[in-house]
Amino acid sequence: MIAAPGAGKGTQAVGIARHFGVPHIATGDLLRDHVARDTRLGREVQHYLDRGELVPDDVVLKMVRAALEAARGVGYVLDGIPRTLDQARALYEIGVELDMTADVALHLQVQDEELLRRLLARAEGQGRSDDTADVIRRRLGLYYAVTHPILDWYGERGILVSVDGMLPADEVGRQVLTALEVLRQTTEGDPDAPRRPVDLSGLDTAFGA
Ligand code: AP5
């Protein structure tokens, strides 16, 4: 899943993981868990999370490799990684090595004002250390600078699926699962068949919503 902070990656990843019976591997959750348990790794990464900066690649890639190895033969939903083209390439190499490269790169499109609204609303309830106006702006800036450009790379590979993430969460979930189910039917016979990106983000405009 590749989308801006607050776009709904975590929300949708839970539903996808439940639907397909695969683990939800969320780098942010794994890192926050280390911080909460006050492990050595948690102490090392806390200041990156608090400031909304990226944790070094070797740390996240090592964590994700272990999670992917555990998910071998089952499948997975990755949430929060890749965040840079270097991470995307490294993940691809790990995927090739473990024979589990991604079938789909899912992008949720959400406007900045809505991202800010959601994250500030969450700040009131959950108090995540990086949900302050300043840190949210830094996270968003970083997203547009280094994460958003990866979408082109997945588009060229033909595995990009874009969905309108502005809709209510359950409606986004329905569109996501519909797209993933259809893709599963079309690729099951020949996983290496050429693919083209799928863009569902304009569906509602077509019906006047
Ligand atoms: P991470 O935990 O990945 O945070 P993020 O990308 O900022 O994403 P969020 O969890 O804020 O948002 P989300 O898109 O998951 O949306 P959610 O479903 O929660 O990363 C945190 C930090 O860890 C990074 O800043 C970095 O320091 C480090 N890190 C993580 N991965 C890394 C990596 N690969 N490399 C280096 N560093 C890394 O929804 C947000 C809110 O909106 C919720 O309240 C939800 O209820 C609500 N909501 C969701 N969908 C909708 C909807 N459709 N309508 C209305 N509200 C909605």
PDB file of C-alpha atoms and ligand atoms in Angstrom:
ATOM      1  CA  MET A   1       0.000   0.000   0.000  1.00  0.00           C
ATOM      2  CA  ILE A   2       1.401   3.358  -1.006  1.00  0.00           C
ATOM      3  CA  ALA A   3      -0.388   6.470   0.141  1.00  0.00           C
ATOM      4  CA  ALA A   4       0.103   9.641   2.141  1.00  0.00           C
ATOM      5  CA  PRO A   5      -0.063   9.734   5.942  1.00  0.00           C
ATOM      6  CA  GLY A   6      -3.720   9.550   6.964  1.00  0.00           C
ATOM      7  CA  ALA A   7      -4.915   8.207   3.601  1.00  0.00           C
ATOM      8  CA  GLY A   8      -6.209   5.024   5.214  1.00  0.00           C
ATOM      9  CA  LYS A   9      -3.434   2.494   4.587  1.00  0.00           C
ATOM     10  CA  GLY A  10      -3.794   0.920   8.016  1.00  0.00           C
ATOM     11  CA  THR A  11      -7.604   0.998   7.910  1.00  0.00           C
ATOM     12  CA  GLN A  12      -7.774  -0.722   4.509  1.00  0.00           C
ATOM     13  CA  ALA A  13      -4.874  -3.098   5.122  1.00  0.00           C
ATOM     14  CA  VAL A  14      -6.726  -4.665   8.059  1.00  0.00           C
ATOM     15  CA  GLY A  15      -9.743  -5.445   5.839  1.00  0.00           C
ATOM     16  CA  ILE A  16      -7.608  -6.787   2.979  1.00  0.00           C
ATOM     17  CA  ALA A  17      -5.612  -9.005   5.332  1.00  0.00           C
ATOM     18  CA  ARG A  18      -8.819 -10.385   6.873  1.00  0.00           C
ATOM     19  CA  HIS A  19     -10.455 -10.970   3.476  1.00  0.00           C
ATOM     20  CA  PHE A  20      -7.497 -12.834   1.983  1.00  0.00           C
ATOM     21  CA  GLY A  21      -6.353 -14.496   5.224  1.00  0.00           C
ATOM     22  CA  VAL A  22      -2.856 -13.022   5.032  1.00  0.00           C
ATOM     23  CA  PRO A  23      -0.785 -11.128   7.604  1.00  0.00           C
ATOM     24  CA  HIS A  24      -0.852  -7.331   7.757  1.00  0.00           C
ATOM     25  CA  ILE A  25       2.767  -6.180   7.981  1.00  0.00           C
ATOM     26  CA  ALA A  26       2.837  -2.499   8.995  1.00  0.00           C
ATOM     27  CA  THR A  27       6.267  -0.974   9.471  1.00  0.00           C
ATOM     28  CA  GLY A  28       4.910   1.940  11.537  1.00  0.00           C
ATOM     29  CA  ASP A  29       3.099  -0.458  13.910  1.00  0.00           C
ATOM     30  CA  LEU A  30       6.206  -2.667  14.240  1.00  0.00           C
ATOM     31  CA  LEU A  31       8.373   0.363  15.029  1.00  0.00           C
ATOM     32  CA  ARG A  32       5.861   1.851  17.499  1.00  0.00           C
ATOM     33  CA  ASP A  33       5.658  -1.536  19.209  1.00  0.00           C
ATOM     34  CA  HIS A  34       9.431  -1.441  19.774  1.00  0.00           C
ATOM     35  CA  VAL A  35       9.141   2.077  21.172  1.00  0.00           C
ATOM     36  CA  ALA A  36       6.278   1.051  23.492  1.00  0.00           C
ATOM     37  CA  ARG A  37       8.283  -1.951  24.773  1.00  0.00           C
ATOM     38  CA  ASP A  38      11.364   0.276  25.198  1.00  0.00           C
ATOM     39  CA  THR A  39      13.604  -2.169  23.299  1.00  0.00           C
ATOM     40  CA  ARG A  40      17.066  -1.134  22.100  1.00  0.00           C
ATOM     41  CA  LEU A  41      15.676  -0.762  18.578  1.00  0.00           C
ATOM     42  CA  GLY A  42      12.775   1.265  19.964  1.00  0.00           C
ATOM     43  CA  ARG A  43      15.163   3.685  21.667  1.00  0.00           C
ATOM     44  CA  GLU A  44      17.174   3.959  18.436  1.00  0.00           C
ATOM     45  CA  VAL A  45      14.177   4.823  16.260  1.00  0.00           C
ATOM     46  CA  GLN A  46      11.982   6.897  18.571  1.00  0.00           C
ATOM     47  CA  HIS A  47      13.372  10.276  17.540  1.00  0.00           C
ATOM     48  CA  TYR A  48      12.772   9.496  13.843  1.00  0.00           C
ATOM     49  CA  LEU A  49       9.123   8.677  14.553  1.00  0.00           C
ATOM     50  CA  ASP A  50       8.597  11.687  16.809  1.00  0.00           C
ATOM     51  CA  ARG A  51       9.976  14.026  14.135  1.00  0.00           C
ATOM     52  CA  GLY A  52       8.202  12.332  11.220  1.00  0.00           C
ATOM     53  CA  GLU A  53      11.494  11.399   9.566  1.00  0.00           C
ATOM     54  CA  LEU A  54      12.326   8.130   7.862  1.00  0.00           C
ATOM     55  CA  VAL A  55      13.981   5.408   9.921  1.00  0.00           C
ATOM     56  CA  PRO A  56      17.166   4.132   8.185  1.00  0.00           C
ATOM     57  CA  ASP A  57      16.529   1.593   5.421  1.00  0.00           C
ATOM     58  CA  ASP A  58      18.593  -1.211   6.968  1.00  0.00           C
ATOM     59  CA  VAL A  59      16.398  -1.176  10.101  1.00  0.00           C
ATOM     60  CA  VAL A  60      13.051  -1.366   8.301  1.00  0.00           C
ATOM     61  CA  LEU A  61      14.219  -3.762   5.602  1.00  0.00           C
ATOM     62  CA  LYS A  62      15.558  -6.206   8.177  1.00  0.00           C
ATOM     63  CA  MET A  63      12.233  -6.136  10.026  1.00  0.00           C
ATOM     64  CA  VAL A  64      10.227  -6.597   6.855  1.00  0.00           C
ATOM     65  CA  ARG A  65      12.426  -9.397   5.544  1.00  0.00           C
ATOM     66  CA  ALA A  66      11.798 -11.354   8.761  1.00  0.00           C
ATOM     67  CA  ALA A  67       8.040 -10.740   8.477  1.00  0.00           C
ATOM     68  CA  LEU A  68       8.005 -11.802   4.805  1.00  0.00           C
ATOM     69  CA  GLU A  69       9.962 -14.961   5.581  1.00  0.00           C
ATOM     70  CA  ALA A  70       7.301 -15.791   8.179  1.00  0.00           C
ATOM     71  CA  ALA A  71       4.571 -15.162   5.583  1.00  0.00           C
ATOM     72  CA  ARG A  72       6.138 -17.399   2.918  1.00  0.00           C
ATOM     73  CA  GLY A  73       3.558 -19.451   1.050  1.00  0.00           C
ATOM     74  CA  VAL A  74       0.707 -17.437   2.555  1.00  0.00           C
ATOM     75  CA  GLY A  75       0.934 -13.910   1.150  1.00  0.00           C
ATOM     76  CA  TYR A  76       0.908 -10.525   2.810  1.00  0.00           C
ATOM     77  CA  VAL A  77      -0.265  -6.932   2.884  1.00  0.00           C
ATOM     78  CA  LEU A  78       2.572  -4.460   3.317  1.00  0.00           C
ATOM     79  CA  ASP A  79       1.632  -1.102   4.837  1.00  0.00           C
ATOM     80  CA  GLY A  80       4.153   1.712   5.283  1.00  0.00           C
ATOM     81  CA  ILE A  81       6.826   0.317   3.016  1.00  0.00           C
ATOM     82  CA  PRO A  82       8.230   1.057   0.479  1.00  0.00           C
ATOM     83  CA  ARG A  83       8.646   4.755   1.169  1.00  0.00           C
ATOM     84  CA  THR A  84      11.519   5.454  -1.231  1.00  0.00           C
ATOM     85  CA  LEU A  85      12.587   4.084  -4.590  1.00  0.00           C
ATOM     86  CA  ASP A  86      15.597   2.480  -2.881  1.00  0.00           C
ATOM     87  CA  GLN A  87      13.260   0.647  -0.495  1.00  0.00           C
ATOM     88  CA  ALA A  88      11.032  -0.368  -3.420  1.00  0.00           C
ATOM     89  CA  ARG A  89      14.008  -1.861  -5.277  1.00  0.00           C
ATOM     90  CA  ALA A  90      15.346  -3.579  -2.155  1.00  0.00           C
ATOM     91  CA  LEU A  91      11.904  -5.056  -1.462  1.00  0.00           C
ATOM     92  CA  TYR A  92      11.663  -6.296  -5.020  1.00  0.00           C
ATOM     93  CA  GLU A  93      14.994  -8.079  -4.616  1.00  0.00           C
ATOM     94  CA  ILE A  94      13.858  -9.665  -1.347  1.00  0.00           C
ATOM     95  CA  GLY A  95      10.609 -10.636  -3.084  1.00  0.00           C
ATOM     96  CA  VAL A  96      12.472 -12.291  -5.960  1.00  0.00           C
ATOM     97  CA  GLU A  97      14.717 -14.144  -3.519  1.00  0.00           C
ATOM     98  CA  LEU A  98      11.743 -15.440  -1.486  1.00  0.00           C
ATOM     99  CA  ASP A  99       9.540 -15.909  -4.570  1.00  0.00           C
ATOM    100  CA  MET A 100       6.953 -13.488  -3.214  1.00  0.00           C
ATOM    101  CA  THR A 101       7.110 -10.238  -5.201  1.00  0.00           C
ATOM    102  CA  ALA A 102       4.055  -7.991  -4.932  1.00  0.00           C
ATOM    103  CA  ASP A 103       1.024  -8.741  -7.131  1.00  0.00           C
ATOM    104  CA  VAL A 104      -0.474  -5.292  -6.614  1.00  0.00           C
ATOM    105  CA  ALA A 105       0.662  -1.844  -5.495  1.00  0.00           C
ATOM    106  CA  LEU A 106      -2.415  -0.166  -4.051  1.00  0.00           C
ATOM    107  CA  HIS A 107      -2.617   3.621  -4.013  1.00  0.00           C
ATOM    108  CA  LEU A 108      -5.279   5.566  -2.084  1.00  0.00           C
ATOM    109  CA  GLN A 109      -5.821   9.103  -3.409  1.00  0.00           C
ATOM    110  CA  VAL A 110      -6.749  11.635  -0.740  1.00  0.00           C
ATOM    111  CA  GLN A 111      -6.542  15.447  -0.780  1.00  0.00           C
ATOM    112  CA  ASP A 112      -4.146  17.148   1.621  1.00  0.00           C
ATOM    113  CA  GLU A 113      -6.835  19.049   3.599  1.00  0.00           C
ATOM    114  CA  GLU A 114      -8.606  15.760   4.306  1.00  0.00           C
ATOM    115  CA  LEU A 115      -5.332  14.082   5.356  1.00  0.00           C
ATOM    116  CA  LEU A 116      -4.677  16.898   7.798  1.00  0.00           C
ATOM    117  CA  ARG A 117      -8.245  16.756   9.118  1.00  0.00           C
ATOM    118  CA  ARG A 118      -8.070  12.992   9.727  1.00  0.00           C
ATOM    119  CA  LEU A 119      -4.698  13.074  11.442  1.00  0.00           C
ATOM    120  CA  LEU A 120      -5.575  16.001  13.697  1.00  0.00           C
ATOM    121  CA  ALA A 121      -8.836  14.224  14.601  1.00  0.00           C
ATOM    122  CA  ARG A 122      -6.874  11.072  15.413  1.00  0.00           C
ATOM    123  CA  ALA A 123      -4.464  13.115  17.539  1.00  0.00           C
ATOM    124  CA  GLU A 124      -7.315  13.983  19.879  1.00  0.00           C
ATOM    125  CA  GLY A 125      -8.260  10.342  20.402  1.00  0.00           C
ATOM    126  CA  GLN A 126      -5.001   8.394  20.225  1.00  0.00           C
ATOM    127  CA  GLY A 127      -2.271  10.940  20.894  1.00  0.00           C
ATOM    128  CA  ARG A 128       0.284   9.514  18.453  1.00  0.00           C
ATOM    129  CA  SER A 129       3.502  11.468  18.957  1.00  0.00           C
ATOM    130  CA  ASP A 130       3.737  12.319  15.229  1.00  0.00           C
ATOM    131  CA  ASP A 131       0.151  13.603  14.853  1.00  0.00           C
ATOM    132  CA  THR A 132       0.900  17.271  15.542  1.00  0.00           C
ATOM    133  CA  ALA A 133       0.367  19.928  12.867  1.00  0.00           C
ATOM    134  CA  ASP A 134       4.115  20.548  12.347  1.00  0.00           C
ATOM    135  CA  VAL A 135       5.091  16.884  12.193  1.00  0.00           C
ATOM    136  CA  ILE A 136       2.134  16.038   9.931  1.00  0.00           C
ATOM    137  CA  ARG A 137       3.334  18.720   7.500  1.00  0.00           C
ATOM    138  CA  ARG A 138       6.850  17.232   7.543  1.00  0.00           C
ATOM    139  CA  ARG A 139       5.463  13.715   6.956  1.00  0.00           C
ATOM    140  CA  LEU A 140       3.379  15.007   4.052  1.00  0.00           C
ATOM    141  CA  GLY A 141       6.329  16.880   2.543  1.00  0.00           C
ATOM    142  CA  LEU A 142       8.447  13.752   2.745  1.00  0.00           C
ATOM    143  CA  TYR A 143       5.668  11.706   1.186  1.00  0.00           C
ATOM    144  CA  TYR A 144       5.497  13.971  -1.889  1.00  0.00           C
ATOM    145  CA  ALA A 145       9.281  14.244  -2.159  1.00  0.00           C
ATOM    146  CA  VAL A 146      10.311  10.592  -1.930  1.00  0.00           C
ATOM    147  CA  THR A 147       7.304   8.248  -1.724  1.00  0.00           C
ATOM    148  CA  HIS A 148       4.804   9.509  -4.283  1.00  0.00           C
ATOM    149  CA  PRO A 149       7.333   9.195  -7.171  1.00  0.00           C
ATOM    150  CA  ILE A 150       7.481   5.422  -6.599  1.00  0.00           C
ATOM    151  CA  LEU A 151       3.959   5.167  -8.051  1.00  0.00           C
ATOM    152  CA  ASP A 152       5.351   5.643 -11.563  1.00  0.00           C
ATOM    153  CA  TRP A 153       7.680   2.707 -11.035  1.00  0.00           C
ATOM    154  CA  TYR A 154       4.750   0.446 -10.089  1.00  0.00           C
ATOM    155  CA  GLY A 155       2.719   1.888 -12.962  1.00  0.00           C
ATOM    156  CA  GLU A 156       5.467   0.858 -15.387  1.00  0.00           C
ATOM    157  CA  ARG A 157       5.437  -2.632 -13.880  1.00  0.00           C
ATOM    158  CA  GLY A 158       1.679  -2.709 -14.545  1.00  0.00           C
ATOM    159  CA  ILE A 159       0.703  -3.580 -10.978  1.00  0.00           C
ATOM    160  CA  LEU A 160      -0.576  -0.189  -9.793  1.00  0.00           C
ATOM    161  CA  VAL A 161      -4.203   0.045  -8.634  1.00  0.00           C
ATOM    162  CA  SER A 162      -5.480   3.527  -7.656  1.00  0.00           C
ATOM    163  CA  VAL A 163      -8.627   4.062  -5.635  1.00  0.00           C
ATOM    164  CA  ASP A 164     -10.439   7.189  -4.416  1.00  0.00           C
ATOM    165  CA  GLY A 165      -9.556   7.284  -0.718  1.00  0.00           C
ATOM    166  CA  MET A 166     -11.784  10.324  -0.061  1.00  0.00           C
ATOM    167  CA  LEU A 167     -14.871   8.113   0.172  1.00  0.00           C
ATOM    168  CA  PRO A 168     -16.122   6.662   3.455  1.00  0.00           C
ATOM    169  CA  ALA A 169     -13.814   3.885   4.665  1.00  0.00           C
ATOM    170  CA  ASP A 170     -16.287   1.054   4.030  1.00  0.00           C
ATOM    171  CA  GLU A 171     -16.861   2.241   0.441  1.00  0.00           C
ATOM    172  CA  VAL A 172     -13.102   2.483  -0.173  1.00  0.00           C
ATOM    173  CA  GLY A 173     -12.819  -1.042   1.212  1.00  0.00           C
ATOM    174  CA  ARG A 174     -15.481  -2.355  -1.168  1.00  0.00           C
ATOM    175  CA  GLN A 175     -13.735  -0.841  -4.188  1.00  0.00           C
ATOM    176  CA  VAL A 176     -10.351  -2.148  -3.067  1.00  0.00           C
ATOM    177  CA  LEU A 177     -11.568  -5.704  -2.512  1.00  0.00           C
ATOM    178  CA  THR A 178     -13.488  -5.685  -5.801  1.00  0.00           C
ATOM    179  CA  ALA A 179     -10.360  -4.636  -7.688  1.00  0.00           C
ATOM    180  CA  LEU A 180      -8.184  -7.184  -5.892  1.00  0.00           C
ATOM    181  CA  GLU A 181     -10.670 -10.011  -6.445  1.00  0.00           C
ATOM    182  CA  VAL A 182     -10.962  -9.237 -10.157  1.00  0.00           C
ATOM    183  CA  LEU A 183      -7.183  -9.093 -10.498  1.00  0.00           C
ATOM    184  CA  ARG A 184      -6.861 -12.371  -8.646  1.00  0.00           C
ATOM    185  CA  GLN A 185      -9.202 -14.052 -11.139  1.00  0.00           C
ATOM    186  CA  THR A 186      -7.310 -12.665 -14.116  1.00  0.00           C
ATOM    187  CA  THR A 187      -3.799 -13.461 -12.888  1.00  0.00           C
ATOM    188  CA  GLU A 188      -4.321 -16.801 -11.159  1.00  0.00           C
ATOM    189  CA  GLY A 189      -3.893 -18.802 -14.351  1.00  0.00           C
ATOM    190  CA  ASP A 190      -0.752 -16.972 -15.478  1.00  0.00           C
ATOM    191  CA  PRO A 191       0.881 -14.797 -12.816  1.00  0.00           C
ATOM    192  CA  ASP A 192       3.455 -13.538 -15.333  1.00  0.00           C
ATOM    193  CA  ALA A 193       0.902 -12.370 -17.899  1.00  0.00           C
ATOM    194  CA  PRO A 194       1.434  -8.717 -18.904  1.00  0.00           C
ATOM    195  CA  ARG A 195      -0.608  -6.301 -16.810  1.00  0.00           C
ATOM    196  CA  ARG A 196      -1.764  -2.712 -17.065  1.00  0.00           C
ATOM    197  CA  PRO A 197      -2.377  -0.208 -14.236  1.00  0.00           C
ATOM    198  CA  VAL A 198      -5.967   0.060 -12.980  1.00  0.00           C
ATOM    199  CA  ASP A 199      -7.367   3.488 -12.038  1.00  0.00           C
ATOM    200  CA  LEU A 200     -10.691   3.400 -10.179  1.00  0.00           C
ATOM    201  CA  SER A 201     -10.276   6.853  -8.644  1.00  0.00           C
ATOM    202  CA  GLY A 202     -12.678   8.540 -11.105  1.00  0.00           C
ATOM    203  CA  LEU A 203     -15.576   6.092 -10.679  1.00  0.00           C
ATOM    204  CA  ASP A 204     -17.726   8.428  -8.611  1.00  0.00           C
ATOM    205  CA  THR A 205     -17.354  11.351 -10.974  1.00  0.00           C
ATOM    206  CA  ALA A 206     -18.799   9.160 -13.717  1.00  0.00           C
ATOM    207  CA  PHE A 207     -21.939   8.593 -11.638  1.00  0.00           C
ATOM    208  CA  GLY A 208     -22.231  12.200 -10.484  1.00  0.00           C
ATOM    209  CA  ALA A 209     -21.241  11.661  -6.839  1.00  0.00           C
TER     210      ALA A 209
HETATM  211  P1  AP5 B   1       3.260   4.908   9.554  1.00  0.00           P
HETATM  212  O1  AP5 B   1       2.713   4.275  10.756  1.00  0.00           O
HETATM  213  O2  AP5 B   1       3.367   4.119   8.310  1.00  0.00           O
HETATM  214  O3  AP5 B   1       2.466   6.256   9.383  1.00  0.00           O
HETATM  215  P2  AP5 B   1       1.913   7.070   8.122  1.00  0.00           P
HETATM  216  O4  AP5 B   1       2.397   6.690   6.794  1.00  0.00           O
HETATM  217  O5  AP5 B   1       2.148   8.480   8.518  1.00  0.00           O
HETATM  218  O6  AP5 B   1       0.452   6.618   8.075  1.00  0.00           O
HETATM  219  P3  AP5 B   1      -0.680   6.750   9.156  1.00  0.00           P
HETATM  220  O7  AP5 B   1      -0.664   5.572  10.048  1.00  0.00           O
HETATM  221  O8  AP5 B   1      -0.661   8.088   9.801  1.00  0.00           O
HETATM  222  O9  AP5 B   1      -1.930   6.776   8.203  1.00  0.00           O
HETATM  223  P4  AP5 B   1      -2.615   5.611   7.349  1.00  0.00           P
HETATM  224  O10 AP5 B   1      -2.479   5.914   5.886  1.00  0.00           O
HETATM  225  O11 AP5 B   1      -2.226   4.257   7.824  1.00  0.00           O
HETATM  226  O12 AP5 B   1      -4.105   5.936   7.712  1.00  0.00           O
HETATM  227  P5  AP5 B   1      -5.023   5.278   8.846  1.00  0.00           P
HETATM  228  O13 AP5 B   1      -5.694   4.081   8.303  1.00  0.00           O
HETATM  229  O14 AP5 B   1      -4.246   5.154  10.106  1.00  0.00           O
HETATM  230  O15 AP5 B   1       4.754   5.469   9.841  1.00  0.00           O
HETATM  231  C1  AP5 B   1       5.036   6.204  11.005  1.00  0.00           C
HETATM  232  C2  AP5 B   1       6.520   6.519  11.052  1.00  0.00           C
HETATM  233  O16 AP5 B   1       7.280   5.307  11.125  1.00  0.00           O
HETATM  234  C3  AP5 B   1       7.103   7.271   9.843  1.00  0.00           C
HETATM  235  O17 AP5 B   1       6.915   8.671   9.927  1.00  0.00           O
HETATM  236  C4  AP5 B   1       8.582   6.880   9.952  1.00  0.00           C
HETATM  237  O18 AP5 B   1       9.223   7.601  10.977  1.00  0.00           O
HETATM  238  C5  AP5 B   1       8.498   5.419  10.395  1.00  0.00           C
HETATM  239  N1  AP5 B   1       8.449   4.484   9.244  1.00  0.00           N
HETATM  240  C6  AP5 B   1       7.412   3.645   8.932  1.00  0.00           C
HETATM  241  N2  AP5 B   1       7.692   2.947   7.836  1.00  0.00           N
HETATM  242  C7  AP5 B   1       8.913   3.336   7.424  1.00  0.00           C
HETATM  243  C8  AP5 B   1       9.730   2.980   6.318  1.00  0.00           C
HETATM  244  N3  AP5 B   1       9.336   2.078   5.392  1.00  0.00           N
HETATM  245  N4  AP5 B   1      10.926   3.571   6.193  1.00  0.00           N
HETATM  246  C9  AP5 B   1      11.358   4.486   7.101  1.00  0.00           C
HETATM  247  N5  AP5 B   1      10.620   4.876   8.158  1.00  0.00           N
HETATM  248  C10 AP5 B   1       9.403   4.312   8.332  1.00  0.00           C
HETATM  249  O19 AP5 B   1      -6.126   6.427   8.982  1.00  0.00           O
HETATM  250  C11 AP5 B   1      -5.803   7.673   9.548  1.00  0.00           C
HETATM  251  C12 AP5 B   1      -7.058   8.209  10.267  1.00  0.00           C
HETATM  252  O20 AP5 B   1      -8.088   8.451   9.306  1.00  0.00           O
HETATM  253  C13 AP5 B   1      -7.647   7.193  11.284  1.00  0.00           C
HETATM  254  O21 AP5 B   1      -8.147   7.908  12.381  1.00  0.00           O
HETATM  255  C14 AP5 B   1      -8.779   6.521  10.485  1.00  0.00           C
HETATM  256  O22 AP5 B   1      -9.807   6.081  11.323  1.00  0.00           O
HETATM  257  C15 AP5 B   1      -9.237   7.645   9.561  1.00  0.00           C
HETATM  258  N6  AP5 B   1      -9.691   7.163   8.273  1.00  0.00           N
HETATM  259  C16 AP5 B   1      -9.150   6.157   7.519  1.00  0.00           C
HETATM  260  N7  AP5 B   1      -9.822   6.029   6.357  1.00  0.00           N
HETATM  261  C17 AP5 B   1     -10.807   6.985   6.365  1.00  0.00           C
HETATM  262  C18 AP5 B   1     -11.831   7.357   5.433  1.00  0.00           C
HETATM  263  N8  AP5 B   1     -11.963   6.740   4.244  1.00  0.00           N
HETATM  264  N9  AP5 B   1     -12.637   8.392   5.760  1.00  0.00           N
HETATM  265  C19 AP5 B   1     -12.496   9.059   6.956  1.00  0.00           C
HETATM  266  N10 AP5 B   1     -11.559   8.735   7.881  1.00  0.00           N
HETATM  267  C20 AP5 B   1     -10.723   7.708   7.578  1.00  0.00           C
END
